[in-house]
PDB file of C-alpha atoms in Angstrom:
ATOM      1  CA  MET A 103       0.000   0.000   0.000  1.00  0.00           C
ATOM      2  CA  LEU A 104       2.817   2.410   0.836  1.00  0.00           C
ATOM      3  CA  GLU A 105       4.588   1.600  -2.416  1.00  0.00           C
ATOM      4  CA  ARG A 106       1.493   2.118  -4.579  1.00  0.00           C
ATOM      5  CA  ASN A 107       0.441   5.374  -2.899  1.00  0.00           C
ATOM      6  CA  LEU A 108       3.793   6.861  -1.911  1.00  0.00           C
ATOM      7  CA  LEU A 109       2.898  10.307  -3.271  1.00  0.00           C
ATOM      8  CA  TRP A 110      -0.252  10.611  -1.157  1.00  0.00           C
ATOM      9  CA  TRP A 111       1.453   9.265   1.960  1.00  0.00           C
ATOM     10  CA  LEU A 112       4.240  11.797   1.364  1.00  0.00           C
ATOM     11  CA  ILE A 113       1.830  14.718   1.061  1.00  0.00           C
ATOM     12  CA  GLY A 114      -0.187  13.584   4.058  1.00  0.00           C
ATOM     13  CA  SER A 115       2.703  12.907   6.427  1.00  0.00           C
ATOM     14  CA  SER A 116       4.595  16.064   5.468  1.00  0.00           C
ATOM     15  CA  THR A 117       1.448  18.184   5.848  1.00  0.00           C
ATOM     16  CA  VAL A 118       0.831  16.761   9.318  1.00  0.00           C
ATOM     17  CA  ALA A 119       4.448  17.492  10.291  1.00  0.00           C
ATOM     18  CA  PHE A 120       4.177  21.039   8.973  1.00  0.00           C
ATOM     19  CA  VAL A 121       0.935  21.950  10.801  1.00  0.00           C
ATOM     20  CA  TRP A 122       1.546  19.834  13.930  1.00  0.00           C
ATOM     21  CA  PRO A 123       1.753  22.784  16.394  1.00  0.00           C
ATOM     22  CA  ARG A 124      -1.739  23.877  15.350  1.00  0.00           C
ATOM     23  CA  ILE A 125      -3.057  20.323  15.711  1.00  0.00           C
ATOM     24  CA  ALA A 126      -1.419  19.555  19.057  1.00  0.00           C
ATOM     25  CA  GLY A 127      -1.850  23.015  20.521  1.00  0.00           C
ATOM     26  CA  GLY A 128       1.667  23.229  21.893  1.00  0.00           C
ATOM     27  CA  GLY A 129       1.867  19.628  23.092  1.00  0.00           C
ATOM     28  CA  PHE A 130       4.601  17.098  22.403  1.00  0.00           C
ATOM     29  CA  ASP A 131       6.129  17.498  18.944  1.00  0.00           C
ATOM     30  CA  PRO A 132       7.219  14.068  17.653  1.00  0.00           C
ATOM     31  CA  TRP A 133       9.060  15.615  14.714  1.00  0.00           C
ATOM     32  CA  VAL A 134      11.249  17.861  16.858  1.00  0.00           C
ATOM     33  CA  GLY A 135      11.599  14.967  19.281  1.00  0.00           C
ATOM     34  CA  SER A 136      12.948  12.840  16.425  1.00  0.00           C
ATOM     35  CA  LYS A 137      15.850  15.190  15.695  1.00  0.00           C
ATOM     36  CA  PRO A 138      18.425  13.286  17.825  1.00  0.00           C
ATOM     37  CA  TYR A 139      17.489  10.120  15.968  1.00  0.00           C
ATOM     38  CA  LEU A 140      17.558  11.509  12.430  1.00  0.00           C
ATOM     39  CA  ASN A 141      20.973   9.968  11.745  1.00  0.00           C
ATOM     40  CA  LEU A 142      19.683   6.635  13.033  1.00  0.00           C
ATOM     41  CA  ALA A 143      16.602   6.927  10.810  1.00  0.00           C
ATOM     42  CA  ILE A 144      18.798   7.483   7.751  1.00  0.00           C
ATOM     43  CA  ALA A 145      20.903   4.461   8.742  1.00  0.00           C
ATOM     44  CA  LEU A 146      17.749   2.343   9.127  1.00  0.00           C
ATOM     45  CA  VAL A 147      16.566   3.352   5.659  1.00  0.00           C
ATOM     46  CA  MET A 148      19.913   2.241   4.263  1.00  0.00           C
ATOM     47  CA  PHE A 149      19.759  -0.999   6.281  1.00  0.00           C
ATOM     48  CA  PHE A 150      16.374  -1.851   4.786  1.00  0.00           C
ATOM     49  CA  VAL A 151      17.718  -0.963   1.337  1.00  0.00           C
ATOM     50  CA  GLY A 152      20.533  -3.427   1.980  1.00  0.00           C
ATOM     51  CA  CYS A 153      17.960  -6.057   2.933  1.00  0.00           C
ATOM     52  CA  LEU A 154      16.198  -5.484  -0.370  1.00  0.00           C
ATOM     53  CA  LEU A 155      19.383  -5.878  -2.397  1.00  0.00           C
ATOM     54  CA  LYS A 156      19.992  -9.256  -3.954  1.00  0.00           C
ATOM     55  CA  TRP A 157      23.376 -10.694  -4.750  1.00  0.00           C
ATOM     56  CA  SER A 158      22.202 -10.718  -8.363  1.00  0.00           C
ATOM     57  CA  ASP A 159      21.871  -6.916  -8.144  1.00  0.00           C
ATOM     58  CA  ILE A 160      25.530  -6.647  -7.174  1.00  0.00           C
ATOM     59  CA  VAL A 161      26.525  -9.045  -9.959  1.00  0.00           C
ATOM     60  CA  ALA A 162      24.430  -7.028 -12.417  1.00  0.00           C
ATOM     61  CA  ILE A 163      26.615  -3.986 -11.763  1.00  0.00           C
ATOM     62  CA  GLY A 164      29.584  -5.905 -13.076  1.00  0.00           C
ATOM     63  CA  ARG A 165      27.699  -7.354 -16.012  1.00  0.00           C
ATOM     64  CA  ARG A 166      26.415  -4.006 -17.254  1.00  0.00           C
ATOM     65  CA  TRP A 167      29.248  -1.924 -15.870  1.00  0.00           C
ATOM     66  CA  PRO A 168      29.487   0.527 -18.834  1.00  0.00           C
ATOM     67  CA  ALA A 169      25.860   1.658 -18.391  1.00  0.00           C
ATOM     68  CA  VAL A 170      26.213   1.771 -14.594  1.00  0.00           C
ATOM     69  CA  VAL A 171      29.490   3.717 -14.725  1.00  0.00           C
ATOM     70  CA  LEU A 172      28.160   6.229 -17.252  1.00  0.00           C
ATOM     71  CA  GLY A 173      24.923   6.599 -15.291  1.00  0.00           C
ATOM     72  CA  THR A 174      26.778   7.177 -12.028  1.00  0.00           C
ATOM     73  CA  VAL A 175      29.095   9.692 -13.698  1.00  0.00           C
ATOM     74  CA  THR A 176      26.009  11.484 -15.009  1.00  0.00           C
ATOM     75  CA  GLN A 177      24.539  11.523 -11.489  1.00  0.00           C
ATOM     76  CA  TYR A 178      27.684  13.010  -9.970  1.00  0.00           C
ATOM     77  CA  THR A 179      28.323  15.599 -12.699  1.00  0.00           C
ATOM     78  CA  VAL A 180      24.946  16.907 -13.885  1.00  0.00           C
ATOM     79  CA  MET A 181      23.500  17.564 -10.425  1.00  0.00           C
ATOM     80  CA  PRO A 182      26.548  19.168  -8.724  1.00  0.00           C
ATOM     81  CA  LEU A 183      27.211  21.320 -11.786  1.00  0.00           C
ATOM     82  CA  ALA A 184      23.576  22.394 -12.087  1.00  0.00           C
ATOM     83  CA  ALA A 185      23.352  23.192  -8.363  1.00  0.00           C
ATOM     84  CA  TYR A 186      26.626  25.128  -8.357  1.00  0.00           C
ATOM     85  CA  LEU A 187      25.828  27.200 -11.448  1.00  0.00           C
ATOM     86  CA  ILE A 188      22.212  27.921 -10.492  1.00  0.00           C
ATOM     87  CA  GLY A 189      23.121  28.733  -6.886  1.00  0.00           C
ATOM     88  CA  HIS A 190      25.656  31.318  -8.058  1.00  0.00           C
ATOM     89  CA  ALA A 191      23.421  32.616 -10.851  1.00  0.00           C
ATOM     90  CA  PHE A 192      20.728  33.416  -8.264  1.00  0.00           C
ATOM     91  CA  GLN A 193      23.391  35.043  -6.052  1.00  0.00           C
ATOM     92  CA  PHE A 194      22.192  33.298  -2.919  1.00  0.00           C
ATOM     93  CA  PRO A 195      23.752  34.267   0.415  1.00  0.00           C
ATOM     94  CA  PRO A 196      26.253  31.770   1.873  1.00  0.00           C
ATOM     95  CA  ASP A 197      23.753  29.798   3.973  1.00  0.00           C
ATOM     96  CA  LEU A 198      21.302  29.169   1.131  1.00  0.00           C
ATOM     97  CA  LEU A 199      24.140  28.519  -1.310  1.00  0.00           C
ATOM     98  CA  ILE A 200      25.477  25.752   0.950  1.00  0.00           C
ATOM     99  CA  GLY A 201      22.066  24.093   0.980  1.00  0.00           C
ATOM    100  CA  VAL A 202      21.568  24.398  -2.776  1.00  0.00           C
ATOM    101  CA  VAL A 203      25.014  22.952  -3.504  1.00  0.00           C
ATOM    102  CA  MET A 204      24.422  20.127  -1.020  1.00  0.00           C
ATOM    103  CA  VAL A 205      21.271  19.234  -2.976  1.00  0.00           C
ATOM    104  CA  GLY A 206      23.423  18.572  -6.022  1.00  0.00           C
ATOM    105  CA  CYS A 207      26.231  16.682  -4.297  1.00  0.00           C
ATOM    106  CA  VAL A 208      24.415  13.931  -2.395  1.00  0.00           C
ATOM    107  CA  PRO A 209      23.744  10.497  -3.934  1.00  0.00           C
ATOM    108  CA  GLY A 210      20.462   9.416  -5.473  1.00  0.00           C
ATOM    109  CA  ALA A 211      17.302   9.046  -3.386  1.00  0.00           C
ATOM    110  CA  MET A 212      16.285   5.651  -2.062  1.00  0.00           C
ATOM    111  CA  ALA A 213      12.683   6.201  -3.162  1.00  0.00           C
ATOM    112  CA  SER A 214      13.828   6.277  -6.794  1.00  0.00           C
ATOM    113  CA  ASN A 215      13.538   2.493  -7.111  1.00  0.00           C
ATOM    114  CA  VAL A 216       9.842   2.513  -6.190  1.00  0.00           C
ATOM    115  CA  ILE A 217       9.114   5.431  -8.506  1.00  0.00           C
ATOM    116  CA  THR A 218      11.107   3.879 -11.362  1.00  0.00           C
ATOM    117  CA  LEU A 219       8.924   0.792 -11.171  1.00  0.00           C
ATOM    118  CA  SER A 220       5.716   2.835 -11.449  1.00  0.00           C
ATOM    119  CA  ALA A 221       7.222   4.855 -14.330  1.00  0.00           C
ATOM    120  CA  GLY A 222       7.752   1.789 -16.494  1.00  0.00           C
ATOM    121  CA  GLY A 223      11.505   2.010 -16.027  1.00  0.00           C
ATOM    122  CA  ASN A 224      14.145  -0.678 -15.632  1.00  0.00           C
ATOM    123  CA  LEU A 225      14.119  -1.666 -11.941  1.00  0.00           C
ATOM    124  CA  SER A 226      17.358  -3.653 -11.986  1.00  0.00           C
ATOM    125  CA  TYR A 227      19.189  -0.711 -13.590  1.00  0.00           C
ATOM    126  CA  SER A 228      17.702   1.628 -10.994  1.00  0.00           C
ATOM    127  CA  VAL A 229      18.911  -0.599  -8.156  1.00  0.00           C
ATOM    128  CA  ALA A 230      22.356  -0.838  -9.748  1.00  0.00           C
ATOM    129  CA  LEU A 231      22.635   2.951 -10.063  1.00  0.00           C
ATOM    130  CA  THR A 232      21.414   3.573  -6.518  1.00  0.00           C
ATOM    131  CA  THR A 233      23.853   0.972  -5.194  1.00  0.00           C
ATOM    132  CA  SER A 234      26.747   2.418  -7.176  1.00  0.00           C
ATOM    133  CA  SER A 235      26.170   6.044  -6.125  1.00  0.00           C
ATOM    134  CA  THR A 236      25.600   4.954  -2.524  1.00  0.00           C
ATOM    135  CA  PHE A 237      28.814   2.951  -2.210  1.00  0.00           C
ATOM    136  CA  LEU A 238      30.836   5.707  -3.910  1.00  0.00           C
ATOM    137  CA  SER A 239      29.352   8.506  -1.783  1.00  0.00           C
ATOM    138  CA  PRO A 240      31.996   8.452   1.015  1.00  0.00           C
ATOM    139  CA  VAL A 241      34.634   9.301  -1.575  1.00  0.00           C
ATOM    140  CA  VAL A 242      32.750  11.348  -4.164  1.00  0.00           C
ATOM    141  CA  VAL A 243      30.508  13.531  -1.958  1.00  0.00           C
ATOM    142  CA  PRO A 244      33.361  14.961   0.194  1.00  0.00           C
ATOM    143  CA  LEU A 245      35.333  15.677  -2.981  1.00  0.00           C
ATOM    144  CA  LEU A 246      32.377  17.430  -4.617  1.00  0.00           C
ATOM    145  CA  LEU A 247      31.730  19.531  -1.505  1.00  0.00           C
ATOM    146  CA  TRP A 248      35.384  20.527  -1.408  1.00  0.00           C
ATOM    147  CA  LEU A 249      35.361  21.461  -5.091  1.00  0.00           C
ATOM    148  CA  THR A 250      32.142  23.500  -4.859  1.00  0.00           C
ATOM    149  CA  LEU A 251      32.382  25.013  -1.362  1.00  0.00           C
ATOM    150  CA  GLY A 252      36.021  24.619  -0.344  1.00  0.00           C
ATOM    151  CA  ALA A 253      37.061  28.051  -1.607  1.00  0.00           C
ATOM    152  CA  THR A 254      34.760  29.844   0.859  1.00  0.00           C
ATOM    153  CA  HIS A 255      33.972  27.297   3.599  1.00  0.00           C
ATOM    154  CA  LYS A 256      35.919  24.716   5.539  1.00  0.00           C
ATOM    155  CA  VAL A 257      35.018  21.255   4.269  1.00  0.00           C
ATOM    156  CA  ASP A 258      36.352  18.381   6.357  1.00  0.00           C
ATOM    157  CA  MET A 259      36.589  15.671   3.720  1.00  0.00           C
ATOM    158  CA  VAL A 260      37.649  12.967   6.177  1.00  0.00           C
ATOM    159  CA  GLN A 261      34.821  13.690   8.621  1.00  0.00           C
ATOM    160  CA  THR A 262      32.290  13.793   5.788  1.00  0.00           C
ATOM    161  CA  GLY A 263      33.554  10.515   4.385  1.00  0.00           C
ATOM    162  CA  ILE A 264      33.397   8.816   7.783  1.00  0.00           C
ATOM    163  CA  MET A 265      29.830  10.045   8.317  1.00  0.00           C
ATOM    164  CA  LEU A 266      28.772   8.611   4.970  1.00  0.00           C
ATOM    165  CA  VAL A 267      30.458   5.288   5.678  1.00  0.00           C
ATOM    166  CA  LEU A 268      28.699   4.987   9.050  1.00  0.00           C
ATOM    167  CA  GLN A 269      25.291   6.236   7.908  1.00  0.00           C
ATOM    168  CA  VAL A 270      25.121   4.853   4.386  1.00  0.00           C
ATOM    169  CA  VAL A 271      27.597   2.164   3.394  1.00  0.00           C
ATOM    170  CA  LEU A 272      27.840   0.067   6.571  1.00  0.00           C
ATOM    171  CA  PRO A 273      24.052  -0.198   7.104  1.00  0.00           C
ATOM    172  CA  VAL A 274      23.601  -1.336   3.488  1.00  0.00           C
ATOM    173  CA  LEU A 275      26.338  -3.945   3.875  1.00  0.00           C
ATOM    174  CA  LEU A 276      24.853  -5.104   7.182  1.00  0.00           C
ATOM    175  CA  GLY A 277      21.402  -5.582   5.675  1.00  0.00           C
ATOM    176  CA  LEU A 278      22.824  -7.353   2.636  1.00  0.00           C
ATOM    177  CA  GLY A 279      25.043  -9.567   4.780  1.00  0.00           C
ATOM    178  CA  LEU A 280      22.331 -10.618   7.227  1.00  0.00           C
ATOM    179  CA  CYS A 281      20.059 -11.656   4.403  1.00  0.00           C
ATOM    180  CA  ARG A 282      22.874 -13.642   2.819  1.00  0.00           C
ATOM    181  CA  VAL A 283      23.671 -15.665   5.954  1.00  0.00           C
ATOM    182  CA  SER A 284      20.168 -16.118   7.402  1.00  0.00           C
ATOM    183  CA  ALA A 285      17.314 -17.601   5.385  1.00  0.00           C
ATOM    184  CA  VAL A 286      14.882 -16.699   8.164  1.00  0.00           C
ATOM    185  CA  PHE A 287      15.982 -13.063   8.130  1.00  0.00           C
ATOM    186  CA  GLN A 288      15.766 -13.070   4.333  1.00  0.00           C
ATOM    187  CA  ARG A 289      12.139 -14.238   4.440  1.00  0.00           C
ATOM    188  CA  LEU A 290      11.280 -11.563   7.005  1.00  0.00           C
ATOM    189  CA  ALA A 291      13.063  -8.923   4.917  1.00  0.00           C
ATOM    190  CA  ASP A 292      11.272  -9.957   1.728  1.00  0.00           C
ATOM    191  CA  ARG A 293       7.951  -9.497   3.509  1.00  0.00           C
ATOM    192  CA  TRP A 294       8.545  -6.394   5.603  1.00  0.00           C
ATOM    193  CA  ALA A 295      11.589  -4.486   4.312  1.00  0.00           C
ATOM    194  CA  PRO A 296       9.830  -2.695   1.394  1.00  0.00           C
ATOM    195  CA  SER A 297       7.126  -1.233   3.641  1.00  0.00           C
ATOM    196  CA  LEU A 298       9.570  -0.469   6.467  1.00  0.00           C
ATOM    197  CA  ALA A 299      11.991   1.244   4.073  1.00  0.00           C
ATOM    198  CA  ASN A 300       9.258   3.464   2.641  1.00  0.00           C
ATOM    199  CA  LEU A 301       7.858   4.135   6.120  1.00  0.00           C
ATOM    200  CA  MET A 302      11.270   5.290   7.312  1.00  0.00           C
ATOM    201  CA  ILE A 303      11.715   7.428   4.182  1.00  0.00           C
ATOM    202  CA  LEU A 304       8.373   9.104   4.916  1.00  0.00           C
ATOM    203  CA  TRP A 305       9.357   9.605   8.554  1.00  0.00           C
ATOM    204  CA  VAL A 306      12.707  11.142   7.607  1.00  0.00           C
ATOM    205  CA  ILE A 307      11.071  13.543   5.134  1.00  0.00           C
ATOM    206  CA  ALA A 308       8.321  14.476   7.620  1.00  0.00           C
ATOM    207  CA  THR A 309      10.928  15.019  10.349  1.00  0.00           C
ATOM    208  CA  VAL A 310      12.967  17.268   8.071  1.00  0.00           C
ATOM    209  CA  VAL A 311       9.795  19.231   7.261  1.00  0.00           C
ATOM    210  CA  GLY A 312       8.834  19.436  10.940  1.00  0.00           C
ATOM    211  CA  LEU A 313      12.272  20.612  12.022  1.00  0.00           C
ATOM    212  CA  ASN A 314      12.262  23.330   9.379  1.00  0.00           C
ATOM    213  CA  ARG A 315       8.582  24.317   9.374  1.00  0.00           C
ATOM    214  CA  ASP A 316       9.347  27.887  10.473  1.00  0.00           C
ATOM    215  CA  ARG A 317      11.927  28.306   7.724  1.00  0.00           C
ATOM    216  CA  LEU A 318       9.851  26.524   5.107  1.00  0.00           C
ATOM    217  CA  GLY A 319       6.868  28.711   5.947  1.00  0.00           C
ATOM    218  CA  SER A 320       8.867  31.748   4.859  1.00  0.00           C
ATOM    219  CA  VAL A 321      10.976  30.150   2.131  1.00  0.00           C
ATOM    220  CA  ARG A 322      11.941  32.525  -0.630  1.00  0.00           C
ATOM    221  CA  ALA A 323      10.301  32.059  -4.006  1.00  0.00           C
ATOM    222  CA  ASP A 324      13.645  32.237  -5.802  1.00  0.00           C
ATOM    223  CA  VAL A 325      14.895  29.277  -3.756  1.00  0.00           C
ATOM    224  CA  LEU A 326      11.945  27.175  -4.908  1.00  0.00           C
ATOM    225  CA  VAL A 327      12.492  28.256  -8.515  1.00  0.00           C
ATOM    226  CA  ALA A 328      16.190  27.374  -8.291  1.00  0.00           C
ATOM    227  CA  LEU A 329      15.450  23.952  -6.808  1.00  0.00           C
ATOM    228  CA  LEU A 330      12.848  23.240  -9.480  1.00  0.00           C
ATOM    229  CA  LEU A 331      15.356  24.175 -12.186  1.00  0.00           C
ATOM    230  CA  ILE A 332      17.954  21.828 -10.695  1.00  0.00           C
ATOM    231  CA  ASN A 333      15.371  19.067 -10.468  1.00  0.00           C
ATOM    232  CA  VAL A 334      14.189  19.488 -14.071  1.00  0.00           C
ATOM    233  CA  LEU A 335      17.752  19.721 -15.381  1.00  0.00           C
ATOM    234  CA  GLY A 336      18.480  16.469 -13.580  1.00  0.00           C
ATOM    235  CA  TYR A 337      15.587  14.712 -15.312  1.00  0.00           C
ATOM    236  CA  ILE A 338      16.526  16.148 -18.701  1.00  0.00           C
ATOM    237  CA  GLY A 339      20.241  15.478 -18.239  1.00  0.00           C
ATOM    238  CA  GLY A 340      19.605  11.904 -17.190  1.00  0.00           C
ATOM    239  CA  TYR A 341      17.248  11.216 -20.082  1.00  0.00           C
ATOM    240  CA  TRP A 342      19.602  12.765 -22.631  1.00  0.00           C
ATOM    241  CA  ALA A 343      22.545  10.818 -21.208  1.00  0.00           C
ATOM    242  CA  GLY A 344      20.522   7.633 -21.674  1.00  0.00           C
ATOM    243  CA  ALA A 345      19.770   8.656 -25.247  1.00  0.00           C
ATOM    244  CA  ALA A 346      23.468   9.356 -25.867  1.00  0.00           C
ATOM    245  CA  MET A 347      24.237   5.821 -24.630  1.00  0.00           C
ATOM    246  CA  ARG A 348      21.563   4.538 -27.064  1.00  0.00           C
ATOM    247  CA  SER A 349      19.692   2.964 -24.184  1.00  0.00           C
ATOM    248  CA  ASP A 350      16.107   1.833 -24.570  1.00  0.00           C
ATOM    249  CA  VAL A 351      13.249   3.960 -23.254  1.00  0.00           C
ATOM    250  CA  PRO A 352      12.863   2.168 -19.888  1.00  0.00           C
ATOM    251  CA  MET A 353      16.564   2.712 -19.125  1.00  0.00           C
ATOM    252  CA  ARG A 354      16.335   6.379 -20.190  1.00  0.00           C
ATOM    253  CA  ARG A 355      13.419   6.888 -17.817  1.00  0.00           C
ATOM    254  CA  THR A 356      15.347   5.126 -15.077  1.00  0.00           C
ATOM    255  CA  LEU A 357      18.418   7.294 -15.495  1.00  0.00           C
ATOM    256  CA  ALA A 358      16.300  10.461 -15.597  1.00  0.00           C
ATOM    257  CA  ILE A 359      14.656   9.590 -12.271  1.00  0.00           C
ATOM    258  CA  GLU A 360      17.922   8.468 -10.673  1.00  0.00           C
ATOM    259  CA  VAL A 361      19.686  11.710 -11.610  1.00  0.00           C
ATOM    260  CA  GLY A 362      16.841  14.088 -10.757  1.00  0.00           C
ATOM    261  CA  MET A 363      16.041  12.554  -7.367  1.00  0.00           C
ATOM    262  CA  GLN A 364      18.492  13.215  -4.553  1.00  0.00           C
ATOM    263  CA  ASN A 365      18.871  11.792  -1.057  1.00  0.00           C
ATOM    264  CA  CYS A 366      18.318  15.167   0.585  1.00  0.00           C
ATOM    265  CA  GLY A 367      17.206  13.622   3.856  1.00  0.00           C
ATOM    266  CA  LEU A 368      20.847  12.589   4.079  1.00  0.00           C
ATOM    267  CA  GLY A 369      21.811  16.020   2.740  1.00  0.00           C
ATOM    268  CA  THR A 370      19.923  17.698   5.573  1.00  0.00           C
ATOM    269  CA  THR A 371      21.758  15.678   8.208  1.00  0.00           C
ATOM    270  CA  LEU A 372      25.080  16.521   6.545  1.00  0.00           C
ATOM    271  CA  VAL A 373      24.249  20.226   6.462  1.00  0.00           C
ATOM    272  CA  LEU A 374      23.206  20.292  10.123  1.00  0.00           C
ATOM    273  CA  HIS A 375      26.333  18.424  11.184  1.00  0.00           C
ATOM    274  CA  LEU A 376      28.963  19.959   8.892  1.00  0.00           C
ATOM    275  CA  PHE A 377      27.700  23.561   8.809  1.00  0.00           C
ATOM    276  CA  PRO A 378      26.105  24.197  12.234  1.00  0.00           C
ATOM    277  CA  ASP A 379      26.672  27.953  11.929  1.00  0.00           C
ATOM    278  CA  TYR A 380      24.356  28.093   8.896  1.00  0.00           C
ATOM    279  CA  PRO A 381      20.967  26.716  10.020  1.00  0.00           C
ATOM    280  CA  ALA A 382      19.199  28.213   6.992  1.00  0.00           C
ATOM    281  CA  ALA A 383      21.279  25.867   4.813  1.00  0.00           C
ATOM    282  CA  ALA A 384      18.733  23.190   5.713  1.00  0.00           C
ATOM    283  CA  ILE A 385      15.980  25.065   3.847  1.00  0.00           C
ATOM    284  CA  PRO A 386      16.968  23.967   0.306  1.00  0.00           C
ATOM    285  CA  THR A 387      17.658  20.368   1.320  1.00  0.00           C
ATOM    286  CA  ALA A 388      14.402  20.137   3.278  1.00  0.00           C
ATOM    287  CA  ALA A 389      12.410  21.609   0.395  1.00  0.00           C
ATOM    288  CA  TYR A 390      14.079  19.357  -2.171  1.00  0.00           C
ATOM    289  CA  THR A 391      13.502  16.273  -0.014  1.00  0.00           C
ATOM    290  CA  PHE A 392       9.781  16.767  -0.440  1.00  0.00           C
ATOM    291  CA  GLY A 393       9.849  18.341  -3.894  1.00  0.00           C
ATOM    292  CA  CYS A 394      11.851  15.718  -5.789  1.00  0.00           C
ATOM    293  CA  VAL A 395       9.592  12.886  -4.613  1.00  0.00           C
ATOM    294  CA  LEU A 396       6.562  14.954  -5.618  1.00  0.00           C
ATOM    295  CA  THR A 397       7.825  15.829  -9.108  1.00  0.00           C
ATOM    296  CA  ALA A 398       9.189  12.330  -9.736  1.00  0.00           C
ATOM    297  CA  SER A 399       5.863  10.795  -8.725  1.00  0.00           C
ATOM    298  CA  LEU A 400       4.045  13.102 -11.145  1.00  0.00           C
ATOM    299  CA  LEU A 401       6.553  12.298 -13.891  1.00  0.00           C
ATOM    300  CA  ALA A 402       6.146   8.580 -13.205  1.00  0.00           C
ATOM    301  CA  ARG A 403       2.384   8.894 -13.389  1.00  0.00           C
ATOM    302  CA  HIS A 404       2.701  10.576 -16.789  1.00  0.00           C
ATOM    303  CA  TRP A 405       5.139   7.964 -18.085  1.00  0.00           C
ATOM    304  CA  SER A 406       3.012   5.094 -16.773  1.00  0.00           C
ATOM    305  CA  ARG A 407       0.326   6.144 -19.241  1.00  0.00           C
ATOM    306  CA  ALA A 408       2.775   6.249 -22.150  1.00  0.00           C
ATOM    307  CA  PRO A 409       4.140   2.976 -23.555  1.00  0.00           C
ATOM    308  CA  ALA A 410       7.876   2.538 -23.116  1.00  0.00           C
ATOM    309  CA  VAL A 411       8.637   1.839 -26.752  1.00  0.00           C
ATOM    310  CA  GLU A 412      11.922   0.064 -27.266  1.00  0.00           C
ATOM    311  CA  VAL A 413      14.501   2.069 -29.182  1.00  0.00           C
ATOM    312  CA  ALA A 414      16.783  -0.060 -31.308  1.00  0.00           C
ATOM    313  CA  PRO A 415      20.394   1.092 -31.573  1.00  0.00           C
ATOM    314  CA  ALA A 416      21.158   2.857 -34.839  1.00  0.00           C
TER     315      ALA A 416
END
């Protein structure tokens, strides 16, 4: 149910998080209360993603390595470049610029696999791309942040890399490993991991919205325009890259979604931890966390009504 109606669950949960003070009348705020556990929530999402990975998915990366490598390169060039250029073109102040650049530098969103399936994309290619960008993130993300922000802000590449290993890579490996060694755990994961992963994704996004409701309530229009431009350029860049590789339509759709969607729940935790003196830097990442799932869901709905006609190589 969560998988089929992710868009509506996203809108509903994020709306509740945003208006919670009016609902509760100043009572306990579960979203603010979740802040100390946001890193753990991200790690749990990655653990469930690891549970959903099959050894065949890992093998598939090697079998179709040219498409996976080119797709991952597209992910880590189109989005950082778009975010950097648009952030400077809009002349954002340092705090907002940090957030906008972070949007472009993080790996692909975990929800992309679910949305790719509903878009008529290639699920195995989506999983391979998500896995590739995730495992490379401890090396690539610190480097990208240093290249884009290092001239004006201190970027601790080692600390950033360690955070990504602990929050992203190790949980994925743990989930994958447990399912490999325990048939019982594998059966439980096959049944519950998809719903739990999406539930945690929704909780992370709602928590990010709840923690930034005051800032999001007064978010500047130019920030939203900039984020939308980055998002659309990601979809276009991914689709064109697939066309340049002479991929079929399902793989083009997959690459478009993988590039345009970003793991900005993770980006928000990185911003809060690495740039504590710039709290407004969480505004772009929080807004994009919600926005990219919304736009990708709408794009998937459009594509689901259009046949994915195979394109034969010329």
